Short mmCIF file of C-alpha atoms and ligand atoms in Angstrom, two decimals:
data_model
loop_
_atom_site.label_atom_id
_atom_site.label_comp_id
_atom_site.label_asym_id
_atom_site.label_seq_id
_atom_site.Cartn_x
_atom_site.Cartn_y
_atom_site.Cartn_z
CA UNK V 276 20.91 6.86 5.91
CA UNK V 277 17.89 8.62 7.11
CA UNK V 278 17.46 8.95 11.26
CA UNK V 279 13.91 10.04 13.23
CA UNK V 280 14.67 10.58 16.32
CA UNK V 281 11.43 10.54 18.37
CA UNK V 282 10.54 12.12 21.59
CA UNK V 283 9.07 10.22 23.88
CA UNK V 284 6.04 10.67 26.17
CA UNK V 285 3.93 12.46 24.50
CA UNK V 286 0.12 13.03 24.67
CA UNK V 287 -1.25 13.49 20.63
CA UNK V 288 -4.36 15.41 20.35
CA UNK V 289 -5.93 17.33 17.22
CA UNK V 290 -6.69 16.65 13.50
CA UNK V 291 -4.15 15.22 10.49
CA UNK V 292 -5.80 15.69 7.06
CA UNK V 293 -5.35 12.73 5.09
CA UNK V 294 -3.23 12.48 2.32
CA UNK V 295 -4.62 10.24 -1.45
CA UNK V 296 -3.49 6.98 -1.32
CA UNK V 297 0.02 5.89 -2.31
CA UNK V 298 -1.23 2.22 -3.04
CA UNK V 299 -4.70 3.36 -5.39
CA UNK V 300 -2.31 5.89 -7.31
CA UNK V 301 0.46 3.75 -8.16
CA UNK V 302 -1.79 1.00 -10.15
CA UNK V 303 -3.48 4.12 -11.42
CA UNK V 304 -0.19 5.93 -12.74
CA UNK V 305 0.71 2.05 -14.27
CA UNK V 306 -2.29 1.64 -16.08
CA UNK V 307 -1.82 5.27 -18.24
CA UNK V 308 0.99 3.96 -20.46
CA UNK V 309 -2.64 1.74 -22.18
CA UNK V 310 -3.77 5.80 -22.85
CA UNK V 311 -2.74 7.85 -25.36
CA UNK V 312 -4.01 11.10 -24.58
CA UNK V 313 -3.72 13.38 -21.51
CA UNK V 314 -4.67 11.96 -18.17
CA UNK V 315 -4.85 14.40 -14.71
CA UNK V 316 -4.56 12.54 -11.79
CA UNK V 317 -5.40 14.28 -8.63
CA UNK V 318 -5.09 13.67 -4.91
CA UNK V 319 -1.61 12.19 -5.16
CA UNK V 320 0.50 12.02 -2.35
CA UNK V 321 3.99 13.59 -3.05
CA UNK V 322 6.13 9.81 -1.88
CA UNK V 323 9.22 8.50 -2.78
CA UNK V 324 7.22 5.74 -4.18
CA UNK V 325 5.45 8.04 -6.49
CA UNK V 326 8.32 9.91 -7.98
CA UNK V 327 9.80 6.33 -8.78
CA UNK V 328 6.40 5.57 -10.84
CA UNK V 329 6.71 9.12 -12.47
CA UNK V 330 10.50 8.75 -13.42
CA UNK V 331 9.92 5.45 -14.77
CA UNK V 332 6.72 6.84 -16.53
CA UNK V 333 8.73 9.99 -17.96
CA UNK V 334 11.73 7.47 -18.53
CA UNK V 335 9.30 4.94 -21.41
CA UNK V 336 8.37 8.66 -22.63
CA UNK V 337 5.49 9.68 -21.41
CA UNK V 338 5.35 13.41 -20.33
CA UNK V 339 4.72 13.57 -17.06
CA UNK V 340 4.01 17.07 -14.35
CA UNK V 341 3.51 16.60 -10.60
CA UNK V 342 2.90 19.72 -9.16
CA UNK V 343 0.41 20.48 -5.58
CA UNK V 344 -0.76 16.64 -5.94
CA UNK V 345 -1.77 16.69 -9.63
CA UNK V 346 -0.28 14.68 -12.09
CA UNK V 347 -0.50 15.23 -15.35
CA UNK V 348 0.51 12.41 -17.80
CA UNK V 349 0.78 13.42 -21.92
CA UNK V 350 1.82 10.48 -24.64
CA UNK V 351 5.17 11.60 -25.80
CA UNK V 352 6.65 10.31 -29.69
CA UNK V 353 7.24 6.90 -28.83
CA UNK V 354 6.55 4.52 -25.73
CA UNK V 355 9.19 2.04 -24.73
CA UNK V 356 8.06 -1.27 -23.63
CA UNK V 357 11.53 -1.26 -21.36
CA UNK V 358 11.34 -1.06 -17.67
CA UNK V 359 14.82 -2.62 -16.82
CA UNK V 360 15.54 -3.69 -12.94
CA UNK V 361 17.73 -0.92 -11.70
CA UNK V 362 13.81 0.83 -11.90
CA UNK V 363 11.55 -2.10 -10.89
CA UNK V 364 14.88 -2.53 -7.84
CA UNK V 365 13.21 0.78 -6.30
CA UNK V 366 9.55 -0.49 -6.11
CA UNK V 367 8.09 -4.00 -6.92
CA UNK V 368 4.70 -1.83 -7.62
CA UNK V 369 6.60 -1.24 -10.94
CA UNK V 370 6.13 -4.68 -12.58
CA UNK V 371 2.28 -3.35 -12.89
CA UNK V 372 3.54 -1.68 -16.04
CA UNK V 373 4.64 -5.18 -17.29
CA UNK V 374 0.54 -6.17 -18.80
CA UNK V 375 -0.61 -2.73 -19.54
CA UNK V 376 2.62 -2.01 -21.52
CA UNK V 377 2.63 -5.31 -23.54
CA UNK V 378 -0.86 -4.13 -24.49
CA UNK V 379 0.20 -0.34 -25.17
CA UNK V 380 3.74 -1.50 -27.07
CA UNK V 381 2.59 -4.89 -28.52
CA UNK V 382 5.55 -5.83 -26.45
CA UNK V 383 7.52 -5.66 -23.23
CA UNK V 384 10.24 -6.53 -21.02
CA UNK V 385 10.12 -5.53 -17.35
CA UNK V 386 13.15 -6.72 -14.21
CA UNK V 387 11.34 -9.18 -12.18
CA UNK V 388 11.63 -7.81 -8.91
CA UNK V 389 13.22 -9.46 -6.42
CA UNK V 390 12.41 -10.59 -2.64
CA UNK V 391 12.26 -8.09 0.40
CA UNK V 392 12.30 -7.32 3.88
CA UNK V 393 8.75 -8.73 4.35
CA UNK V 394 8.36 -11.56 2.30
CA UNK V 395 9.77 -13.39 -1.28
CA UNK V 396 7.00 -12.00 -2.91
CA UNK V 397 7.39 -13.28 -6.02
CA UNK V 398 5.42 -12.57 -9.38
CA UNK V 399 3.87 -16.16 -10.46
CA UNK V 400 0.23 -14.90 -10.32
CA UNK V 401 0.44 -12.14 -12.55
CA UNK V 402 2.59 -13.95 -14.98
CA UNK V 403 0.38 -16.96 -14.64
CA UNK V 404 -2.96 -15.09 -15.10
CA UNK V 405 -1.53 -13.09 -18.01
CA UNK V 406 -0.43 -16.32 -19.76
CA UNK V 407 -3.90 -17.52 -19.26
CA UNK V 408 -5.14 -14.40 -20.59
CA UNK V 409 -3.21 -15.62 -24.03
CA UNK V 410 0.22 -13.63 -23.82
CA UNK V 411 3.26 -14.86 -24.52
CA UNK V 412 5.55 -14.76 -21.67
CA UNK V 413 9.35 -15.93 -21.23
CA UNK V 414 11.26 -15.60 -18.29
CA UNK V 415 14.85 -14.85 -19.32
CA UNK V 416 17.84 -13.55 -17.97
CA UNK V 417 16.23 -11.67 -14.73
CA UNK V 418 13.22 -10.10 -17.00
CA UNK V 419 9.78 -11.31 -17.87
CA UNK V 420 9.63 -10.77 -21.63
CA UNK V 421 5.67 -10.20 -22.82
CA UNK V 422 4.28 -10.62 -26.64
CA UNK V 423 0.52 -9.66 -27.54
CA UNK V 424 -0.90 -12.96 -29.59
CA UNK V 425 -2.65 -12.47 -32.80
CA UNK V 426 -5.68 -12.46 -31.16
CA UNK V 427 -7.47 -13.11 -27.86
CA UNK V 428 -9.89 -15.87 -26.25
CA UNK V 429 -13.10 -14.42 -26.59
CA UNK V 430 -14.14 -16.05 -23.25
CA UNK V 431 -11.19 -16.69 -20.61
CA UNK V 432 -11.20 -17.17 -16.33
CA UNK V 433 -8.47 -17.34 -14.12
CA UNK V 434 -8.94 -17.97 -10.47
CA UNK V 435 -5.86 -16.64 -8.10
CA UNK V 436 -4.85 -19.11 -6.23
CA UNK V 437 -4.45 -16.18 -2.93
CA UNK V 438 -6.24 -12.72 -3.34
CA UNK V 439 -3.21 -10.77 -4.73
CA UNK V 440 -3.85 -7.21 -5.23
CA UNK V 441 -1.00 -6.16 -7.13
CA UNK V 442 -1.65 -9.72 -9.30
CA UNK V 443 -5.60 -8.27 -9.33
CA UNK V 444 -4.71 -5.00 -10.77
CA UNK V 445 -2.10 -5.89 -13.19
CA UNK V 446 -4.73 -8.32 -14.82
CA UNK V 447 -7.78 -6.02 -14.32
CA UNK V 448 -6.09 -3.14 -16.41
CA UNK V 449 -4.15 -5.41 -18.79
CA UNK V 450 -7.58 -7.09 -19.92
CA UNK V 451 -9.50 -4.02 -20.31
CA UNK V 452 -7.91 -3.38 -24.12
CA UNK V 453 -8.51 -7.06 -24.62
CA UNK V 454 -10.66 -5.92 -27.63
CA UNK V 455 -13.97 -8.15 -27.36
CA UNK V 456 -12.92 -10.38 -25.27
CA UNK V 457 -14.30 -11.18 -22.02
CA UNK V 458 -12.36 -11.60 -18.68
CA UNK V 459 -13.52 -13.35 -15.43
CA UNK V 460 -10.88 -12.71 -12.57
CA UNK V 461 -12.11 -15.15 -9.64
CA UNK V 462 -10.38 -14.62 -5.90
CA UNK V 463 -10.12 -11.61 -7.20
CA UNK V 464 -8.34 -9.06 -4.09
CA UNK V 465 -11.60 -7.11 -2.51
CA UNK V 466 -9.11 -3.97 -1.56
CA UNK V 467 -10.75 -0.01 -1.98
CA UNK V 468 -8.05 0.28 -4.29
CA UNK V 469 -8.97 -1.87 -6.78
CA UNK V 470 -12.31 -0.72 -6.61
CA UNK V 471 -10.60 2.63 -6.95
CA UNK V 472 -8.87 1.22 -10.14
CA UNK V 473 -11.66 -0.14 -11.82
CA UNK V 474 -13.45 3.53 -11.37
CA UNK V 475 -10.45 4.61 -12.84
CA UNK V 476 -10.44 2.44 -15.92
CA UNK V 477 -14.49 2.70 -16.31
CA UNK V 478 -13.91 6.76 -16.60
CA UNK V 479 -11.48 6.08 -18.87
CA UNK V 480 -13.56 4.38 -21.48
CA UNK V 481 -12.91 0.36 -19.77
CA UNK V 482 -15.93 -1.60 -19.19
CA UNK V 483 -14.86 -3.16 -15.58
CA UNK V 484 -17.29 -4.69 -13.26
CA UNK V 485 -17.60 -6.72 -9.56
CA UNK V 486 -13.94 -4.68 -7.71
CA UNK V 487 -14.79 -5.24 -4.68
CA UNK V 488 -16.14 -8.77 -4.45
CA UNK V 489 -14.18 -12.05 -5.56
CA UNK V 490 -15.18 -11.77 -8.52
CA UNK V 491 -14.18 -9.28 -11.47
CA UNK V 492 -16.06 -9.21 -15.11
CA UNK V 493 -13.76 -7.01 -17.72
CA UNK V 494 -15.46 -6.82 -21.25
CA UNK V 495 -12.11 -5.53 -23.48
CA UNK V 496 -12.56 -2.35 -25.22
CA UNK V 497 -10.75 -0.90 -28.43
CA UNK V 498 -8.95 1.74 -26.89
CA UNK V 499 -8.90 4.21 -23.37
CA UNK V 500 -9.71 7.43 -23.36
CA UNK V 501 -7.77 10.50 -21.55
CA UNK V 502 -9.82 11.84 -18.44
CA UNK V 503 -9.12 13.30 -14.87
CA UNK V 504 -9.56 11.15 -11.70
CA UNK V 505 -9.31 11.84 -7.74
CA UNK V 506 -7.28 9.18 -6.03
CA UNK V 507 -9.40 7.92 -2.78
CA UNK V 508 -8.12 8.67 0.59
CA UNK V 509 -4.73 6.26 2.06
CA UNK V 510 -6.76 4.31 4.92
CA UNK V 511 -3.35 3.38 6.39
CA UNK V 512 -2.08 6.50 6.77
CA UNK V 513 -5.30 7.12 8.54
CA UNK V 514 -4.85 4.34 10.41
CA UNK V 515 -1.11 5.04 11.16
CA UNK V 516 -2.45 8.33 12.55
CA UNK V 517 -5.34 6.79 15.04
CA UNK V 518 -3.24 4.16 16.82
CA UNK V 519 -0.19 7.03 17.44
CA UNK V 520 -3.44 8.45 19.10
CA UNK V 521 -4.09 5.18 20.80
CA UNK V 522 -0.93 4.49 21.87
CA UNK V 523 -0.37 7.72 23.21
CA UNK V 524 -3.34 7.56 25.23
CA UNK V 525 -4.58 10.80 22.90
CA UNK V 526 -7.39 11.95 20.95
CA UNK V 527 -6.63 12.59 17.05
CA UNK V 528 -8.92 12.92 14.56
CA UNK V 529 -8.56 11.78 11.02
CA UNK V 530 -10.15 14.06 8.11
CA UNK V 531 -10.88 13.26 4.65
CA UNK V 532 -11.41 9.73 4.97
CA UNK V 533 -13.56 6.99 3.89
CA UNK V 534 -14.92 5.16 6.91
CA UNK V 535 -15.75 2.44 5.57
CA UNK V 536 -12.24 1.52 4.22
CA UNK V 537 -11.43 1.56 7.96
CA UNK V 538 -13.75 -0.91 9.33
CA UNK V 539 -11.60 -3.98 10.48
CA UNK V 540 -9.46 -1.36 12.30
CA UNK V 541 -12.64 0.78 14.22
CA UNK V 542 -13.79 -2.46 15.36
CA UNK V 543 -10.56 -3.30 16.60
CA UNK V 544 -9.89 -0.39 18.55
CA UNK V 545 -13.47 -0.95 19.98
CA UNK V 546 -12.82 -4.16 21.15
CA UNK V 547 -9.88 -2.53 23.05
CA UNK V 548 -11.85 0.04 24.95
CA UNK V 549 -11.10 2.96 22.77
CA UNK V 550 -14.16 5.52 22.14
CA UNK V 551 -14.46 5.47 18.51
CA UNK V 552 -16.18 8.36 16.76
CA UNK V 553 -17.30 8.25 13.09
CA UNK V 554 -18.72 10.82 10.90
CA UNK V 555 -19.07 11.95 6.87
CA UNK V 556 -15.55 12.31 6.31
CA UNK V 557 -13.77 12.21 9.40
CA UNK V 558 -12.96 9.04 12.46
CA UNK V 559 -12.18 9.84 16.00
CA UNK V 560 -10.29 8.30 18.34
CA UNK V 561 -9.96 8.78 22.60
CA UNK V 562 -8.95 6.97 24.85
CA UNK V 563 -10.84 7.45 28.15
CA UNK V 564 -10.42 4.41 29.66
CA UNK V 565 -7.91 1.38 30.53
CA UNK V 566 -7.42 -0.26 27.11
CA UNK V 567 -7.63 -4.23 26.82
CA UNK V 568 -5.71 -6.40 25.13
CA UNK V 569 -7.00 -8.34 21.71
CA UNK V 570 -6.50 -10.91 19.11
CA UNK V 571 -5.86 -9.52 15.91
CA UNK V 572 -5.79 -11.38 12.61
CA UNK V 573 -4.12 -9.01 9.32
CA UNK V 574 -5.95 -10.63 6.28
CA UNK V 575 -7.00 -9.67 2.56
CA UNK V 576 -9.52 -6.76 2.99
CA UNK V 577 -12.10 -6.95 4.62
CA UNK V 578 -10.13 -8.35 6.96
CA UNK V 579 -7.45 -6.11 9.35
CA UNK V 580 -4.65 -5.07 6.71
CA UNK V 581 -1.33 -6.66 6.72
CA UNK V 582 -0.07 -2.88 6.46
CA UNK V 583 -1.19 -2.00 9.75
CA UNK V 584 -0.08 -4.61 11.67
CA UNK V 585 3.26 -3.82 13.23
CA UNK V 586 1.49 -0.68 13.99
CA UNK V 587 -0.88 -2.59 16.23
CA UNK V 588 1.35 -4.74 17.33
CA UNK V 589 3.28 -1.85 19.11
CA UNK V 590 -0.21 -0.89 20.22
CA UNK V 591 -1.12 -3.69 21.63
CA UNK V 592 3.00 -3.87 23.45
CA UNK V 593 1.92 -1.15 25.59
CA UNK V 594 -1.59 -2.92 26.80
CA UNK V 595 -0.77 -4.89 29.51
CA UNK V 596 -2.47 -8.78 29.48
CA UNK V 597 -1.34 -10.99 26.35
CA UNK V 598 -2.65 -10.00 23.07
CA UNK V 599 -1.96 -12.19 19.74
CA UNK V 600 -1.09 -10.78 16.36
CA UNK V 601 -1.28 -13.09 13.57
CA UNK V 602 -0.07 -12.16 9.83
CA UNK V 603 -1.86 -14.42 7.17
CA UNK V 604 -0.79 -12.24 3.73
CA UNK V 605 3.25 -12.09 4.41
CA UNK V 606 5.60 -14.99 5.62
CA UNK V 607 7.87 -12.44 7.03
CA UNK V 608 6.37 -9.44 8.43
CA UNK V 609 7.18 -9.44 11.72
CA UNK V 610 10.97 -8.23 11.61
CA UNK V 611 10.64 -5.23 13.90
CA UNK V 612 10.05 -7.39 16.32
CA UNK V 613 13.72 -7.19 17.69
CA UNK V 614 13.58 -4.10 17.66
CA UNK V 615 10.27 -3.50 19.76
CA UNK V 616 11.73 -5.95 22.18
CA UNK V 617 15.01 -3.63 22.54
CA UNK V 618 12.47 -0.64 23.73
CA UNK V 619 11.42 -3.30 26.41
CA UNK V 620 8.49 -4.76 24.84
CA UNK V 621 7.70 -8.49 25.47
CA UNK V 622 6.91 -10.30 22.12
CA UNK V 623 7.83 -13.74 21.28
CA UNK V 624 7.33 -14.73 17.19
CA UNK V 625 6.45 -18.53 16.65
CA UNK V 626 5.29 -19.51 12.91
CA UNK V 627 3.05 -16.20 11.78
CA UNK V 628 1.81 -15.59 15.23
CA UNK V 629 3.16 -12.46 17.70
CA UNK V 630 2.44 -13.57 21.20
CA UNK V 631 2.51 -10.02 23.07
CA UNK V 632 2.71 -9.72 26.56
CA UNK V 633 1.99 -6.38 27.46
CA UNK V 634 3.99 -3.69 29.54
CA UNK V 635 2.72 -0.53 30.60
CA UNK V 636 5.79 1.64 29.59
CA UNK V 637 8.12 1.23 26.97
CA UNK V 638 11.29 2.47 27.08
CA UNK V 639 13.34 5.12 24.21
CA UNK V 640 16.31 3.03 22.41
CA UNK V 641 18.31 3.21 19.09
CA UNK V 642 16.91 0.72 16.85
CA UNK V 643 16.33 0.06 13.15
CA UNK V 644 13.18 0.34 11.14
CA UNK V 645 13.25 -2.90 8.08
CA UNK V 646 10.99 -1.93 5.86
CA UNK V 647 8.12 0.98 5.71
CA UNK V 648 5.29 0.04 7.91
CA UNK V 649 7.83 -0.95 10.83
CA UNK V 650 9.19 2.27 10.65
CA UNK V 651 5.91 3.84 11.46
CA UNK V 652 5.36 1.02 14.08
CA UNK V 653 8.61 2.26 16.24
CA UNK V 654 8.34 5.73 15.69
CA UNK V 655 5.06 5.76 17.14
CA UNK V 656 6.71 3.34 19.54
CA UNK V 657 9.37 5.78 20.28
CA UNK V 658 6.13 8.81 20.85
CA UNK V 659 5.04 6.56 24.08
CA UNK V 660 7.90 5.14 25.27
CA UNK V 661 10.34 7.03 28.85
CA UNK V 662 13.12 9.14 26.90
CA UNK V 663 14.36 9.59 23.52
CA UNK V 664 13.77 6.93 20.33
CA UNK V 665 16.46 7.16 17.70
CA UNK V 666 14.95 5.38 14.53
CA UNK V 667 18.18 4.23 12.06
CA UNK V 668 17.74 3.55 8.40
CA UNK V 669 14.21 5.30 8.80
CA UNK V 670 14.23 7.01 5.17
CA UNK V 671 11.49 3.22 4.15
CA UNK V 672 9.07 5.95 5.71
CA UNK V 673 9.03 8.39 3.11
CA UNK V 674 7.89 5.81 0.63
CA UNK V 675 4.28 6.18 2.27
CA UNK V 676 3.74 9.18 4.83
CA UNK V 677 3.29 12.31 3.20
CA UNK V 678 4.58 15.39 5.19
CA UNK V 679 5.04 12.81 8.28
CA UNK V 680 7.07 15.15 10.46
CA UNK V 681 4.82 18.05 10.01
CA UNK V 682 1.86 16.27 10.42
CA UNK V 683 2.76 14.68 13.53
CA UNK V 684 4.38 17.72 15.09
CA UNK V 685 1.27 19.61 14.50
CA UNK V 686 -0.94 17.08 17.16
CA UNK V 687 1.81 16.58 19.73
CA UNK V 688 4.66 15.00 18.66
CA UNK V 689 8.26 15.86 18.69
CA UNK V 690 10.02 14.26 15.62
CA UNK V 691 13.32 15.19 14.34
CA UNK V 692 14.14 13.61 10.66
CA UNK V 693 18.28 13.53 9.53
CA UNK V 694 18.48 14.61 6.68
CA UNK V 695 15.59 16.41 6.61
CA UNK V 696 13.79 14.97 3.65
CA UNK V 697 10.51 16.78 3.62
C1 UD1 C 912 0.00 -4.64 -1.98
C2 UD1 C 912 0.33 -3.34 -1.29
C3 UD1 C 912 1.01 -3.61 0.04
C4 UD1 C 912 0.15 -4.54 0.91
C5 UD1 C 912 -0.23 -5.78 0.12
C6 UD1 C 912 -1.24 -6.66 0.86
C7 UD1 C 912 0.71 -1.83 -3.14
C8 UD1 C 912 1.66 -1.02 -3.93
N1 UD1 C 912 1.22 -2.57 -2.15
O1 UD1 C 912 1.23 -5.31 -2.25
O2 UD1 C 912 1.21 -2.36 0.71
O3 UD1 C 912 0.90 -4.93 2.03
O4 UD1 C 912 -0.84 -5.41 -1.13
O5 UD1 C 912 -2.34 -5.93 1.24
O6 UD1 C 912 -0.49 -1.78 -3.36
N2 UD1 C 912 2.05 -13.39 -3.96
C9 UD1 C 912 2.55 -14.47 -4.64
N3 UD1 C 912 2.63 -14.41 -6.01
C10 UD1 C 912 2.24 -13.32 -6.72
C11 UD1 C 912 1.71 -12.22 -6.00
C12 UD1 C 912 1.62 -12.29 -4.63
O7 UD1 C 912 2.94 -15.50 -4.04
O8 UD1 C 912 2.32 -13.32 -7.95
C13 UD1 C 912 1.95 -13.44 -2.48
C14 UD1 C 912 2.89 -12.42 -1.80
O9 UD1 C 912 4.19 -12.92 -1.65
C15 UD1 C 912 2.18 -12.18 -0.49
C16 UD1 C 912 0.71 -12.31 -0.85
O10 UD1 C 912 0.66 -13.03 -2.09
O11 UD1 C 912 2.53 -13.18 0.44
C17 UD1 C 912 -0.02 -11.00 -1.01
O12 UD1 C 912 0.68 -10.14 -1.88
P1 UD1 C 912 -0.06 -9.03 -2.73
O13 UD1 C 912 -1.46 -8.89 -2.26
O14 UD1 C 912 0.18 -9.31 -4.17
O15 UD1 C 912 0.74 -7.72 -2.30
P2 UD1 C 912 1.25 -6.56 -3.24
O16 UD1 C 912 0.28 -6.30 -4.34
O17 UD1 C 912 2.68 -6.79 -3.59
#
């Protein structure tokens, strides 16, 4: 089991370049197995996550290089429609492959993935809205079993009853080979990276309209084409990076971002007192003056993500006055909680609301992270707080910081990872 320890007290100053984002790549890499010629993906963050979505990729036999964040996908002999659980276990962004496989094999069976530290987060929506689409689905023995029917509904809308993104993406990309048909997604999930999907897709040959709003139009086409594609920057890596600045009373700079994408957090951090700095490509943040404490609600984009918000929370735990985090996306997201308190942070959970009183020092203590974005919310913890952080069962981080220790030690910070897994 993976261990950061953190050093504590430090001041972060400089610039991180930005990696491509792990969650705009992953519904990417799914939605090759519809295309049967070479794809080149670039901007792709070397991540645990990602090697899982290339193994299972290479694994249904697809022929698959990943070298200097370019990916390059070839159709092997045959595809499988197969992806069983021990693979979809790793990563519930696996069960993306379930539509766009049915549609590439004629066919497929995928592990329904199971709950996790955050949430149940179960699959109804994307089974639902594919059923609607007219494929036949059976749920047996752990798998979701997938049939193409002899022919589609030339006219068909499903409305998601919450903005799902994965649920979004899986039935974007599995109705763009719907051959003639025509596909109205409404509550559609507004993320960047379903926009970044859908210009995916388009380049591709798909004929996708409206990412980005509630509403998504997808006139089916015959067949994708190979092409190359730049994944967009990973806003919560960028984000990760800012509030380590912010709660190290720093100055960091983010390059190769999209601003924009970033919105719901700048305004955040301005509402604090933080001296927010935007440019082209590149956000700063200082802090130059006593920060104040906020109410912060994590919503579906455009709203402040769910991703980032036991990063603020720890934020916000070392602001003194009483700040308020709500999560409205996850039923569970706030089990780092514990943990924060252990470094001496006041925070009391009741339903989906953090009540944060804040304290001006937090203090180093061994804790353990749950799940991926709290480990990134107490090892920037751990950068602020008197004395050394030891952060157990850390390796969840890897899934979604590329080159985390390096980057960080480069503006300031003293991080120690055991094993080392970079
Ligand atoms: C994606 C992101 C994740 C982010 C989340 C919300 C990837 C790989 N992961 O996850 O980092 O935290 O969006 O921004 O892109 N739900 C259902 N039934 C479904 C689908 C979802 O009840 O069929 C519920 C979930 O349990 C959750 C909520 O809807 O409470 C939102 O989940 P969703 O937006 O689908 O998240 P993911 O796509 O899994």
């Amino acid at each position: 089991m993976s261990q950061i320890i953190v050093s504590g007290e430090k001041k972060l100053e400089g610039t991180v370049r930005i990696s491509g984002a792990k969650n705009a790549a992953l519904p990417i890499l799914a939605a090759t197995v519809m295309i049967d010629e070479p794809v080149v993906i670039r901007n792709v963050p070397e991540l645990r996550d990602i090697n899982t979505m290339l193994s299972i990729l290479q694994k249904i036999g697809k022929k698959v290089t990943f070298e200097h964040g370019v990916v390059q996908i070839e159709p092997g002999e045959i595809l499988l429609g197969n992806v069983p659980y021990d693979l979809v276990g790793k990563m519930r962004a696996s069960f993306n492959l379930f539509g766009p496989l049915v549609m590439a094999c004629g066919w497929a069976r995928v592990g329904k993935p199971g709950g996790c530290n955050i949430g149940q987060r179960p699959v109804d929506y994307h089974v639902e809205g594919l059923k609607r689409f007219g494929l036949k689905i059976v749920e047996e023995h752990g798998d979701v079993f997938g049939e193409i029917p002899a022919e589609f509904d030339s006219h068909v809308e499903y409305e998601l009853p919450f903005k799902s993104v994965g649920a979004t993406e899986q039935l974007m990309t599995t109705a763009s080979l719907m051959e003639d048909s025509e596909i109205v997604i409404k509550n559609a999930a507004e993320e960047p990276e379903i926009v970044d999907l859908q210009n995916f897709l388009n380049k591709a040959g798909a004929n996708v309209s409206g990412a980005g709003t509630d509403t998504i139009r997808i006139r089916g086409v015959k067949k994708l084409h190979g092409s190359e594609y730049s994944v967009i920057p990973d806003r919560i890596e960028a984000g990760t990076y800012l509030l380590a600045g912010v709660i190290t009373r720093g100055n960091v700079i983010v390059e190769n971002v999209i601003p924009d994408h970033l919105k719901a957090l700048l305004d955040t951090l301005k509402k604090m007192g933080a001296e927010v700095t935007v440019s082209d490509n590149t956000v700063r943040v200082e802090v130059l003056n006593k920060l104040k404490p906020v109410k912060v609600s994590a919503e579906p984009y455009p709203g402040f993500p769910t991703d980032l918000q036991p990063i603020i929370t720890a934020v916000l735990s070392t602001i003194e006055g009483d700040s308020i985090v709500e999560e409205l996306v996850f039923e569970n997201r706030f089990g780092y909680v514990d943990e924060m308190n252990r470094m001496g942070a006041h925070i009391k959970v009741k339903d989906r609301r953090a009540h944060i009183k804040g304290t001006r020092k937090l203090s180093g203590a061994e804790i353990s992270a749950p799940d991926i974005r709290a480990a990134a919310a107490l090892v920037i913890a751990g950068m602020a707080a008197e004395g050394e952080t030891i952060v157990h069962n850390a390796g969840h981080i890897f899934r979604g910081y590329e080159k985390l220790k390096e980057k960080f030690n480069s503006i300031g910070a003293y991080l120690r990872v055991y094993p080392d897994e970079e």
